[in-house]
Amino acid sequence: MKLSLQGIEDKQVWEEKGYHLPQYDIKRMVNNTKENPFWIHFGAGNLFRAFHANVVQNMLNEGTLDRGLIVAEGFDYEIIEKMYTVHDNLGILATLKADGTIEKSVTGSVAEALPLDSADEAAYGRLKEIFAEDSLQMATFTITEKGYSIANGKGELLPDVADDFVNGPGKPVSYMGKVASLLYARYRSGKKPIAMVSTDNCSHNGDKLYAAIMAFAKAWADNGKVEKGFEDYIDSDSVSFTWSMIDKITPRPDASVAEILQEDGVEELKPVVTAKKTYVAPFVNAEETEYLVIEDDFPNGRPDLTKGGLMFTDRETVDKVEKMKVCTCLNPLHTCLAVFGCLLGYEKISEEMKDTELKKLVEIVGYEEGLPVVVDPGILDPKEFIDTVLTVRVTNPFMPDTPQRIATDTSQKLAIRFGETMKAYVESETLDVKELKMIPLVLAGWLRLSLIHI
């Protein structure tokens, strides 16, 4: 069982082992996509493979899409060479369910995988062709918050960014410089509209993307490297920088999952560690729960991706969804378990949920102390969200999340994860901040943990 276009032609062997195969003509999908690309994604890592590519896969299977997506990798080009190309852009998604079962599928929705490398003339030329196409509607991103940075902590331009500002859009080296140069190609092809959609897990992510791209447009215009109209194009209604909230756990490919796939007969599953220390494998493992809420601002239109489970709304609602998740319904509960998991010697979050006292702690923090002041976005029900967190997500025995990982940088997280709730109690005319019992206990637990590590 080889993960390749030729290998999956023997459908019976794969299906007998419980794998869901693409239910569409992959070659036709690839041709359709190359002729009329509509979606390009930057960041070829696990979250993209488990979420974005799977959304399109499901819609292709249902016949609601006839085109796939294109992925570009701008940080670690080896991912394309050593994982996508050798497997004909196919991947295996192992969905780890809370009931102890694993759903296995082969994803074939990636039509092209390209390095975002300005030194690779063929690949970079192809990316410029894609950005010049009338049909292109959206560019999405999972490049981590650091990917949008153009300056260091002191406010000084990063060396590659400083060089790109001077040298212009010809062969930029920085990530945002390369993206800006592709947008310039779209501008020069007729100022065509597009939605730039960050789906990274950071607050007001679209603003971070806009700020970086606009900085390049302004610098290049000031230095005479682009037409003055490029700044106006980036700042016009033709280019949107939408906000989004994404939520899905996709841990590093786990050895236990690899063993299961090997027992099925899947070959060549050995992971690759690139020169940049990226750990990639032909498969990704992920939880089943996922949310992607996007501000509905698409100047060139979009397909009905609600059929793939995505939720579209206005910017204010996206902001409320993020606050609901970060300040009440997920992140604070994670921090509760992280702090006391470290203190009590637990090594998996799921094991903590078998402790009746810790389970009661997070239930009180979520349902009794958080819900009365939660920011309700309307598009998602806060109580149902917490229900899913506590009964499906953190109890999942397959998820290798550790309290030690989640407890990292807790001192920087407390103000957001608990401060907004405490502030709401102080400002409330009907609630008394003295009624809070478990949130102060978590803060005390963090202080105890901090003293241990001093």
GROMACS .gro file of C-alpha atoms in nm:
model
  454
    1MET     CA    1   0.000   0.000   0.000
    2LYS     CA    2   0.197   0.295  -0.132
    3LEU     CA    3   0.071   0.649  -0.087
    4SER     CA    4   0.078   0.758  -0.450
    5LEU     CA    5  -0.168   0.799  -0.735
    6GLN     CA    6  -0.067   0.460  -0.868
    7GLY     CA    7  -0.079   0.305  -0.522
    8ILE     CA    8  -0.439   0.405  -0.448
    9GLU     CA    9  -0.561   0.265  -0.781
   10ASP     CA   10  -0.596  -0.066  -0.596
   11LYS     CA   11  -0.898   0.068  -0.410
   12GLN     CA   12  -1.010  -0.264  -0.269
   13VAL     CA   13  -0.692  -0.313  -0.066
   14TRP     CA   14  -0.720   0.032   0.093
   15GLU     CA   15  -1.093   0.013   0.155
   16GLU     CA   16  -1.067  -0.329   0.316
   17LYS     CA   17  -0.833  -0.173   0.569
   18GLY     CA   18  -1.091   0.095   0.646
   19TYR     CA   19  -0.954   0.390   0.446
   20HIS     CA   20  -1.183   0.644   0.282
   21LEU     CA   21  -1.044   0.722  -0.064
   22PRO     CA   22  -1.113   1.026  -0.283
   23GLN     CA   23  -1.449   0.980  -0.456
   24TYR     CA   24  -1.363   1.204  -0.752
   25ASP     CA   25  -1.137   1.195  -1.055
   26ILE     CA   26  -0.811   1.340  -0.917
   27LYS     CA   27  -0.656   1.405  -1.258
   28ARG     CA   28  -0.963   1.597  -1.373
   29MET     CA   29  -0.965   1.792  -1.046
   30VAL     CA   30  -0.599   1.885  -1.096
   31ASN     CA   31  -0.663   2.003  -1.453
   32ASN     CA   32  -0.966   2.207  -1.347
   33THR     CA   33  -0.769   2.368  -1.066
   34LYS     CA   34  -0.470   2.458  -1.280
   35GLU     CA   35  -0.696   2.610  -1.546
   36ASN     CA   36  -0.907   2.811  -1.300
   37PRO     CA   37  -0.747   2.826  -0.953
   38PHE     CA   38  -0.974   2.970  -0.686
   39TRP     CA   39  -0.791   2.903  -0.357
   40ILE     CA   40  -0.423   2.917  -0.268
   41HIS     CA   41  -0.295   2.846   0.080
   42PHE     CA   42   0.035   2.950   0.237
   43GLY     CA   43   0.175   2.706   0.492
   44ALA     CA   44   0.194   2.337   0.401
   45GLY     CA   45   0.198   2.202   0.755
   46ASN     CA   46  -0.024   1.976   0.961
   47LEU     CA   47  -0.310   2.217   1.027
   48PHE     CA   48  -0.354   2.283   0.657
   49ARG     CA   49  -0.346   1.913   0.573
   50ALA     CA   50  -0.591   1.819   0.849
   51PHE     CA   51  -0.834   2.109   0.810
   52HIS     CA   52  -0.831   2.321   0.493
   53ALA     CA   53  -0.739   2.039   0.255
   54ASN     CA   54  -0.995   1.811   0.420
   55VAL     CA   55  -1.274   2.068   0.385
   56VAL     CA   56  -1.212   2.077   0.010
   57GLN     CA   57  -1.176   1.698  -0.002
   58ASN     CA   58  -1.521   1.652   0.154
   59MET     CA   59  -1.678   1.898  -0.088
   60LEU     CA   60  -1.512   1.728  -0.384
   61ASN     CA   61  -1.647   1.395  -0.261
   62GLU     CA   62  -1.996   1.542  -0.240
   63GLY     CA   63  -1.971   1.702  -0.584
   64THR     CA   64  -2.018   2.057  -0.452
   65LEU     CA   65  -1.669   2.150  -0.580
   66ASP     CA   66  -1.488   2.042  -0.895
   67ARG     CA   67  -1.157   2.211  -0.814
   68GLY     CA   68  -0.904   2.163  -0.537
   69LEU     CA   69  -0.657   2.399  -0.378
   70ILE     CA   70  -0.296   2.497  -0.430
   71VAL     CA   71  -0.049   2.510  -0.143
   72ALA     CA   72   0.272   2.711  -0.118
   73GLU     CA   73   0.536   2.669   0.151
   74GLY     CA   74   0.745   2.975   0.227
   75PHE     CA   75   0.946   2.872   0.533
   76ASP     CA   76   1.069   2.516   0.480
   77TYR     CA   77   1.087   2.418   0.114
   78GLU     CA   78   1.188   2.060   0.202
   79ILE     CA   79   0.828   1.990   0.306
   80ILE     CA   80   0.723   2.021  -0.059
   81GLU     CA   81   1.013   1.820  -0.194
   82LYS     CA   82   1.020   1.539   0.062
   83MET     CA   83   0.654   1.501   0.156
   84TYR     CA   84   0.423   1.636  -0.113
   85THR     CA   85   0.611   1.563  -0.436
   86VAL     CA   86   0.713   1.206  -0.345
   87HIS     CA   87   0.352   1.119  -0.259
   88ASP     CA   88   0.187   1.289  -0.559
   89ASN     CA   89   0.045   1.553  -0.319
   90LEU     CA   90  -0.155   1.286  -0.135
   91GLY     CA   91  -0.172   1.259   0.242
   92ILE     CA   92  -0.333   1.040   0.506
   93LEU     CA   93  -0.554   1.200   0.770
   94ALA     CA   94  -0.599   1.000   1.090
   95THR     CA   95  -0.888   1.152   1.284
   96LEU     CA   96  -0.854   1.055   1.650
   97LYS     CA   97  -1.197   1.026   1.808
   98ALA     CA   98  -1.289   1.049   2.174
   99ASP     CA   99  -1.460   0.709   2.162
  100GLY     CA  100  -1.123   0.542   2.095
  101THR     CA  101  -1.168   0.488   1.723
  102ILE     CA  102  -0.960   0.625   1.435
  103GLU     CA  103  -1.107   0.739   1.106
  104LYS     CA  104  -0.856   0.702   0.822
  105SER     CA  105  -0.877   0.881   0.488
  106VAL     CA  106  -0.652   0.959   0.194
  107THR     CA  107  -0.665   1.329   0.101
  108GLY     CA  108  -0.622   1.412  -0.267
  109SER     CA  109  -0.753   1.770  -0.285
  110VAL     CA  110  -0.413   1.940  -0.327
  111ALA     CA  111  -0.375   2.007  -0.700
  112GLU     CA  112  -0.033   2.175  -0.681
  113ALA     CA  113   0.231   2.213  -0.412
  114LEU     CA  114   0.495   2.478  -0.470
  115PRO     CA  115   0.785   2.630  -0.276
  116LEU     CA  116   0.740   3.002  -0.214
  117ASP     CA  117   1.100   3.055  -0.320
  118SER     CA  118   1.190   3.358  -0.527
  119ALA     CA  119   1.518   3.188  -0.625
  120ASP     CA  120   1.323   2.904  -0.790
  121GLU     CA  121   1.227   3.074  -1.116
  122ALA     CA  122   0.988   2.801  -1.233
  123ALA     CA  123   0.795   2.774  -0.905
  124TYR     CA  124   0.789   3.149  -0.842
  125GLY     CA  125   0.685   3.218  -1.198
  126ARG     CA  126   0.401   2.970  -1.159
  127LEU     CA  127   0.287   3.143  -0.837
  128LYS     CA  128   0.280   3.477  -1.020
  129GLU     CA  129   0.070   3.314  -1.294
  130ILE     CA  130  -0.175   3.190  -1.030
  131PHE     CA  131  -0.201   3.536  -0.873
  132ALA     CA  132  -0.269   3.688  -1.215
  133GLU     CA  133  -0.569   3.460  -1.279
  134ASP     CA  134  -0.917   3.616  -1.283
  135SER     CA  135  -1.053   3.305  -1.109
  136LEU     CA  136  -0.840   3.337  -0.794
  137GLN     CA  137  -1.070   3.433  -0.507
  138MET     CA  138  -0.879   3.374  -0.185
  139ALA     CA  139  -0.538   3.323  -0.029
  140THR     CA  140  -0.537   3.167   0.317
  141PHE     CA  141  -0.254   3.135   0.567
  142THR     CA  142  -0.132   2.908   0.847
  143ILE     CA  143   0.222   3.038   0.896
  144THR     CA  144   0.209   3.107   1.274
  145GLU     CA  145   0.198   3.455   1.424
  146LYS     CA  146   0.574   3.489   1.376
  147GLY     CA  147   0.528   3.460   0.999
  148TYR     CA  148   0.374   3.808   0.981
  149SER     CA  149   0.660   3.975   1.168
  150ILE     CA  150   0.869   4.235   0.990
  151ALA     CA  151   1.046   4.370   1.299
  152ASN     CA  152   1.207   4.237   1.615
  153GLY     CA  153   1.102   4.310   1.972
  154LYS     CA  154   1.285   4.642   1.966
  155GLY     CA  155   1.094   4.757   1.660
  156GLU     CA  156   1.395   4.714   1.432
  157LEU     CA  157   1.331   4.577   1.083
  158LEU     CA  158   1.442   4.218   1.039
  159PRO     CA  159   1.750   4.199   0.810
  160ASP     CA  160   1.568   4.020   0.524
  161VAL     CA  161   1.280   4.268   0.544
  162ALA     CA  162   1.516   4.567   0.539
  163ASP     CA  163   1.688   4.426   0.231
  164ASP     CA  164   1.355   4.355   0.061
  165PHE     CA  165   1.234   4.711   0.126
  166VAL     CA  166   1.536   4.840  -0.066
  167ASN     CA  167   1.551   4.576  -0.341
  168GLY     CA  168   1.183   4.570  -0.433
  169PRO     CA  169   0.948   4.292  -0.545
  170GLY     CA  170   1.179   4.119  -0.793
  171LYS     CA  171   1.329   3.850  -0.570
  172PRO     CA  172   1.227   3.912  -0.208
  173VAL     CA  173   1.357   3.681   0.064
  174SER     CA  174   1.127   3.750   0.360
  175TYR     CA  175   0.793   3.568   0.384
  176MET     CA  176   0.577   3.880   0.377
  177GLY     CA  177   0.794   4.028   0.103
  178LYS     CA  178   0.725   3.728  -0.117
  179VAL     CA  179   0.350   3.748  -0.053
  180ALA     CA  180   0.352   4.122  -0.124
  181SER     CA  181   0.533   4.063  -0.452
  182LEU     CA  182   0.266   3.814  -0.560
  183LEU     CA  183  -0.002   4.071  -0.481
  184TYR     CA  184   0.192   4.318  -0.693
  185ALA     CA  185   0.175   4.067  -0.979
  186ARG     CA  186  -0.203   4.061  -0.932
  187TYR     CA  187  -0.216   4.438  -0.927
  188ARG     CA  188  -0.019   4.459  -1.251
  189SER     CA  189  -0.246   4.203  -1.418
  190GLY     CA  190  -0.541   4.440  -1.383
  191LYS     CA  191  -0.586   4.530  -1.016
  192LYS     CA  192  -0.789   4.213  -0.969
  193PRO     CA  193  -0.982   4.157  -0.644
  194ILE     CA  194  -0.887   3.896  -0.385
  195ALA     CA  195  -0.948   3.804  -0.020
  196MET     CA  196  -0.638   3.761   0.196
  197VAL     CA  197  -0.746   3.537   0.484
  198SER     CA  198  -0.520   3.466   0.777
  199THR     CA  199  -0.638   3.154   0.957
  200ASP     CA  200  -0.360   3.159   1.214
  201ASN     CA  201  -0.452   3.133   1.579
  202CYS     CA  202  -0.380   3.492   1.681
  203SER     CA  203  -0.603   3.785   1.770
  204HIS     CA  204  -0.722   4.007   1.483
  205ASN     CA  205  -0.505   3.805   1.246
  206GLY     CA  206  -0.620   3.991   0.935
  207ASP     CA  207  -0.485   4.317   1.076
  208LYS     CA  208  -0.142   4.161   1.123
  209LEU     CA  209  -0.138   4.047   0.762
  210TYR     CA  210  -0.257   4.385   0.637
  211ALA     CA  211   0.003   4.577   0.838
  212ALA     CA  212   0.287   4.367   0.700
  213ILE     CA  213   0.174   4.384   0.336
  214MET     CA  214   0.102   4.757   0.357
  215ALA     CA  215   0.449   4.820   0.500
  216PHE     CA  216   0.602   4.659   0.191
  217ALA     CA  217   0.372   4.845  -0.048
  218LYS     CA  218   0.461   5.179   0.113
  219ALA     CA  219   0.837   5.109   0.128
  220TRP     CA  220   0.849   4.992  -0.232
  221ALA     CA  221   0.648   5.293  -0.349
  222ASP     CA  222   0.871   5.531  -0.153
  223ASN     CA  223   1.181   5.367  -0.300
  224GLY     CA  224   1.045   5.381  -0.655
  225LYS     CA  225   1.028   5.001  -0.685
  226VAL     CA  226   0.654   4.978  -0.763
  227GLU     CA  227   0.386   5.195  -0.916
  228LYS     CA  228   0.234   5.439  -0.666
  229GLY     CA  229  -0.107   5.286  -0.729
  230PHE     CA  230  -0.002   4.964  -0.555
  231GLU     CA  231  -0.049   5.125  -0.213
  232ASP     CA  232  -0.400   5.235  -0.307
  233TYR     CA  233  -0.479   4.886  -0.437
  234ILE     CA  234  -0.377   4.721  -0.108
  235ASP     CA  235  -0.586   4.977   0.081
  236SER     CA  236  -0.891   4.948  -0.148
  237ASP     CA  237  -1.207   4.741  -0.144
  238SER     CA  238  -1.043   4.515  -0.405
  239VAL     CA  239  -0.822   4.350  -0.142
  240SER     CA  240  -0.969   4.237   0.189
  241PHE     CA  241  -0.777   4.124   0.496
  242THR     CA  242  -1.038   3.932   0.687
  243TRP     CA  243  -1.040   3.829   1.050
  244SER     CA  244  -1.094   3.466   1.141
  245MET     CA  245  -1.100   3.231   1.439
  246ILE     CA  246  -0.967   2.879   1.393
  247ASP     CA  247  -0.974   2.594   1.643
  248LYS     CA  248  -0.845   2.243   1.580
  249ILE     CA  249  -0.571   2.046   1.752
  250THR     CA  250  -0.324   1.879   1.513
  251PRO     CA  251  -0.036   1.743   1.721
  252ARG     CA  252   0.293   1.626   1.573
  253PRO     CA  253   0.250   1.291   1.390
  254ASP     CA  254   0.241   1.031   1.667
  255ALA     CA  255   0.443   0.708   1.663
  256SER     CA  256   0.144   0.507   1.786
  257VAL     CA  257  -0.061   0.622   1.487
  258ALA     CA  258   0.227   0.535   1.254
  259GLU     CA  259   0.228   0.183   1.399
  260ILE     CA  260  -0.143   0.141   1.325
  261LEU     CA  261  -0.096   0.254   0.966
  262GLN     CA  262   0.206   0.025   0.924
  263GLU     CA  263   0.006  -0.272   1.053
  264ASP     CA  264  -0.250  -0.189   0.783
  265GLY     CA  265   0.028  -0.229   0.526
  266VAL     CA  266   0.095   0.136   0.440
  267GLU     CA  267   0.457   0.168   0.325
  268GLU     CA  268   0.717   0.444   0.354
  269LEU     CA  269   0.571   0.607   0.665
  270LYS     CA  270   0.906   0.711   0.812
  271PRO     CA  271   0.889   1.077   0.918
  272VAL     CA  272   1.132   1.333   0.782
  273VAL     CA  273   1.314   1.590   0.993
  274THR     CA  274   1.420   1.872   0.764
  275ALA     CA  275   1.730   2.089   0.789
  276LYS     CA  276   1.508   2.349   0.958
  277LYS     CA  277   1.400   2.088   1.215
  278THR     CA  278   1.046   2.055   1.080
  279TYR     CA  279   0.900   1.713   1.166
  280VAL     CA  280   0.675   1.589   0.887
  281ALA     CA  281   0.526   1.253   0.792
  282PRO     CA  282   0.301   1.120   0.513
  283PHE     CA  283   0.016   1.130   0.763
  284VAL     CA  284  -0.132   1.381   1.005
  285ASN     CA  285  -0.327   1.301   1.321
  286ALA     CA  286  -0.590   1.539   1.451
  287GLU     CA  287  -0.893   1.567   1.676
  288GLU     CA  288  -1.235   1.549   1.514
  289THR     CA  289  -1.365   1.881   1.651
  290GLU     CA  290  -1.293   2.188   1.438
  291TYR     CA  291  -1.415   2.544   1.397
  292LEU     CA  292  -1.328   2.807   1.138
  293VAL     CA  293  -1.525   3.132   1.159
  294ILE     CA  294  -1.437   3.388   0.890
  295GLU     CA  295  -1.535   3.747   0.828
  296ASP     CA  296  -1.740   3.734   0.507
  297ASP     CA  297  -1.554   3.987   0.292
  298PHE     CA  298  -1.456   3.830  -0.041
  299PRO     CA  299  -1.418   4.092  -0.316
  300ASN     CA  300  -1.392   3.829  -0.591
  301GLY     CA  301  -1.666   3.606  -0.452
  302ARG     CA  302  -1.627   3.260  -0.302
  303PRO     CA  303  -1.783   2.916  -0.331
  304ASP     CA  304  -2.033   2.809  -0.067
  305LEU     CA  305  -1.777   2.674   0.178
  306THR     CA  306  -2.045   2.648   0.446
  307LYS     CA  307  -2.107   2.309   0.284
  308GLY     CA  308  -1.762   2.216   0.412
  309GLY     CA  309  -1.841   2.333   0.765
  310LEU     CA  310  -1.689   2.683   0.754
  311MET     CA  311  -1.886   2.966   0.915
  312PHE     CA  312  -1.905   3.314   0.761
  313THR     CA  313  -2.013   3.621   0.950
  314ASP     CA  314  -1.918   3.983   1.019
  315ARG     CA  315  -1.600   4.111   1.183
  316GLU     CA  316  -1.767   4.192   1.514
  317THR     CA  317  -1.895   3.836   1.547
  318VAL     CA  318  -1.553   3.689   1.467
  319ASP     CA  319  -1.413   3.901   1.749
  320LYS     CA  320  -1.682   3.775   1.987
  321VAL     CA  321  -1.614   3.412   1.893
  322GLU     CA  322  -1.247   3.462   1.965
  323LYS     CA  323  -1.319   3.621   2.305
  324MET     CA  324  -1.563   3.342   2.390
  325LYS     CA  325  -1.298   3.081   2.318
  326VAL     CA  326  -0.995   3.256   2.465
  327CYS     CA  327  -1.153   3.418   2.771
  328THR     CA  328  -1.411   3.161   2.881
  329CYS     CA  329  -1.487   2.842   2.694
  330LEU     CA  330  -1.153   2.678   2.604
  331ASN     CA  331  -0.825   2.845   2.693
  332PRO     CA  332  -0.903   2.910   3.064
  333LEU     CA  333  -1.006   2.547   3.107
  334HIS     CA  334  -0.682   2.434   2.944
  335THR     CA  335  -0.486   2.657   3.181
  336CYS     CA  336  -0.669   2.513   3.485
  337LEU     CA  337  -0.569   2.163   3.383
  338ALA     CA  338  -0.217   2.269   3.286
  339VAL     CA  339  -0.139   2.431   3.622
  340PHE     CA  340  -0.271   2.151   3.842
  341GLY     CA  341  -0.155   1.883   3.600
  342CYS     CA  342   0.202   2.005   3.650
  343LEU     CA  343   0.159   2.029   4.027
  344LEU     CA  344   0.010   1.680   4.057
  345GLY     CA  345   0.243   1.505   3.812
  346TYR     CA  346   0.001   1.429   3.529
  347GLU     CA  347   0.152   1.380   3.182
  348LYS     CA  348  -0.164   1.389   2.970
  349ILE     CA  349  -0.459   1.627   2.982
  350SER     CA  350  -0.701   1.340   2.915
  351GLU     CA  351  -0.579   1.159   3.228
  352GLU     CA  352  -0.659   1.464   3.440
  353MET     CA  353  -1.022   1.443   3.337
  354LYS     CA  354  -1.044   1.109   3.521
  355ASP     CA  355  -0.966   1.295   3.846
  356THR     CA  356  -1.306   1.388   3.991
  357GLU     CA  357  -1.175   1.698   4.168
  358LEU     CA  358  -0.995   1.837   3.861
  359LYS     CA  359  -1.299   1.760   3.647
  360LYS     CA  360  -1.518   1.949   3.895
  361LEU     CA  361  -1.271   2.239   3.894
  362VAL     CA  362  -1.293   2.299   3.519
  363GLU     CA  363  -1.670   2.249   3.520
  364ILE     CA  364  -1.712   2.522   3.783
  365VAL     CA  365  -1.469   2.759   3.609
  366GLY     CA  366  -1.650   2.709   3.278
  367TYR     CA  367  -2.016   2.669   3.360
  368GLU     CA  368  -2.059   2.850   3.693
  369GLU     CA  369  -1.798   3.127   3.691
  370GLY     CA  370  -1.743   3.191   3.320
  371LEU     CA  371  -2.080   3.147   3.151
  372PRO     CA  372  -2.263   3.423   3.345
  373VAL     CA  373  -2.035   3.684   3.185
  374VAL     CA  374  -1.935   3.514   2.860
  375VAL     CA  375  -1.929   3.711   2.536
  376ASP     CA  376  -2.201   3.530   2.339
  377PRO     CA  377  -2.127   3.555   1.965
  378GLY     CA  378  -2.463   3.414   1.858
  379ILE     CA  379  -2.311   3.201   1.582
  380LEU     CA  380  -2.182   2.945   1.835
  381ASP     CA  381  -2.351   2.855   2.163
  382PRO     CA  382  -2.105   2.901   2.454
  383LYS     CA  383  -2.252   2.624   2.669
  384GLU     CA  384  -2.246   2.376   2.382
  385PHE     CA  385  -1.889   2.481   2.310
  386ILE     CA  386  -1.788   2.403   2.670
  387ASP     CA  387  -1.984   2.076   2.656
  388THR     CA  388  -1.773   1.969   2.357
  389VAL     CA  389  -1.449   2.080   2.522
  390LEU     CA  390  -1.514   1.883   2.841
  391THR     CA  391  -1.683   1.572   2.702
  392VAL     CA  392  -1.512   1.526   2.365
  393ARG     CA  393  -1.190   1.724   2.335
  394VAL     CA  394  -0.989   1.722   2.659
  395THR     CA  395  -1.110   1.369   2.743
  396ASN     CA  396  -0.979   1.228   2.413
  397PRO     CA  397  -0.724   0.956   2.509
  398PHE     CA  398  -0.557   0.978   2.168
  399MET     CA  399  -0.461   1.343   2.196
  400PRO     CA  400  -0.103   1.366   2.325
  401ASP     CA  401  -0.152   1.710   2.478
  402THR     CA  402   0.044   1.752   2.800
  403PRO     CA  403  -0.013   1.995   3.087
  404GLN     CA  404   0.357   2.080   3.066
  405ARG     CA  405   0.320   2.208   2.708
  406ILE     CA  406   0.005   2.406   2.779
  407ALA     CA  407   0.155   2.556   3.096
  408THR     CA  408   0.429   2.725   2.892
  409ASP     CA  409   0.422   3.106   2.932
  410THR     CA  410   0.126   3.091   3.171
  411SER     CA  411   0.229   3.424   3.326
  412GLN     CA  412   0.163   3.592   2.990
  413LYS     CA  413  -0.175   3.421   2.947
  414LEU     CA  414  -0.345   3.474   3.284
  415ALA     CA  415  -0.460   3.831   3.220
  416ILE     CA  416  -0.651   3.731   2.908
  417ARG     CA  417  -0.773   3.389   3.020
  418PHE     CA  418  -0.910   3.499   3.357
  419GLY     CA  419  -0.877   3.877   3.373
  420GLU     CA  420  -1.172   3.947   3.144
  421THR     CA  421  -1.402   3.732   3.358
  422MET     CA  422  -1.289   3.899   3.680
  423LYS     CA  423  -1.327   4.242   3.521
  424ALA     CA  424  -1.681   4.157   3.411
  425TYR     CA  425  -1.771   4.058   3.768
  426VAL     CA  426  -1.631   4.385   3.903
  427GLU     CA  427  -1.831   4.586   3.649
  428SER     CA  428  -2.154   4.387   3.694
  429GLU     CA  429  -2.443   4.532   3.894
  430THR     CA  430  -2.577   4.186   3.981
  431LEU     CA  431  -2.262   3.976   4.033
  432ASP     CA  432  -2.002   4.001   4.309
  433VAL     CA  433  -1.637   3.932   4.230
  434LYS     CA  434  -1.612   3.771   4.576
  435GLU     CA  435  -1.833   3.492   4.444
  436LEU     CA  436  -1.540   3.367   4.235
  437LYS     CA  437  -1.375   3.073   4.412
  438MET     CA  438  -1.214   2.845   4.153
  439ILE     CA  439  -1.047   3.112   3.938
  440PRO     CA  440  -0.857   3.247   4.244
  441LEU     CA  441  -0.764   2.886   4.324
  442VAL     CA  442  -0.609   2.848   3.978
  443LEU     CA  443  -0.413   3.170   4.029
  444ALA     CA  444  -0.291   3.037   4.365
  445GLY     CA  445  -0.194   2.711   4.195
  446TRP     CA  446   0.007   2.902   3.938
  447LEU     CA  447   0.188   3.093   4.215
  448ARG     CA  448   0.271   2.762   4.384
  449LEU     CA  449   0.399   2.620   4.055
  450SER     CA  450   0.607   2.934   3.995
  451LEU     CA  451   0.771   2.903   4.338
  452ILE     CA  452   0.863   2.541   4.267
  453HIS     CA  453   1.047   2.645   3.951
  454ILE     CA  454   1.230   2.946   4.098
   0.00000   0.00000   0.00000
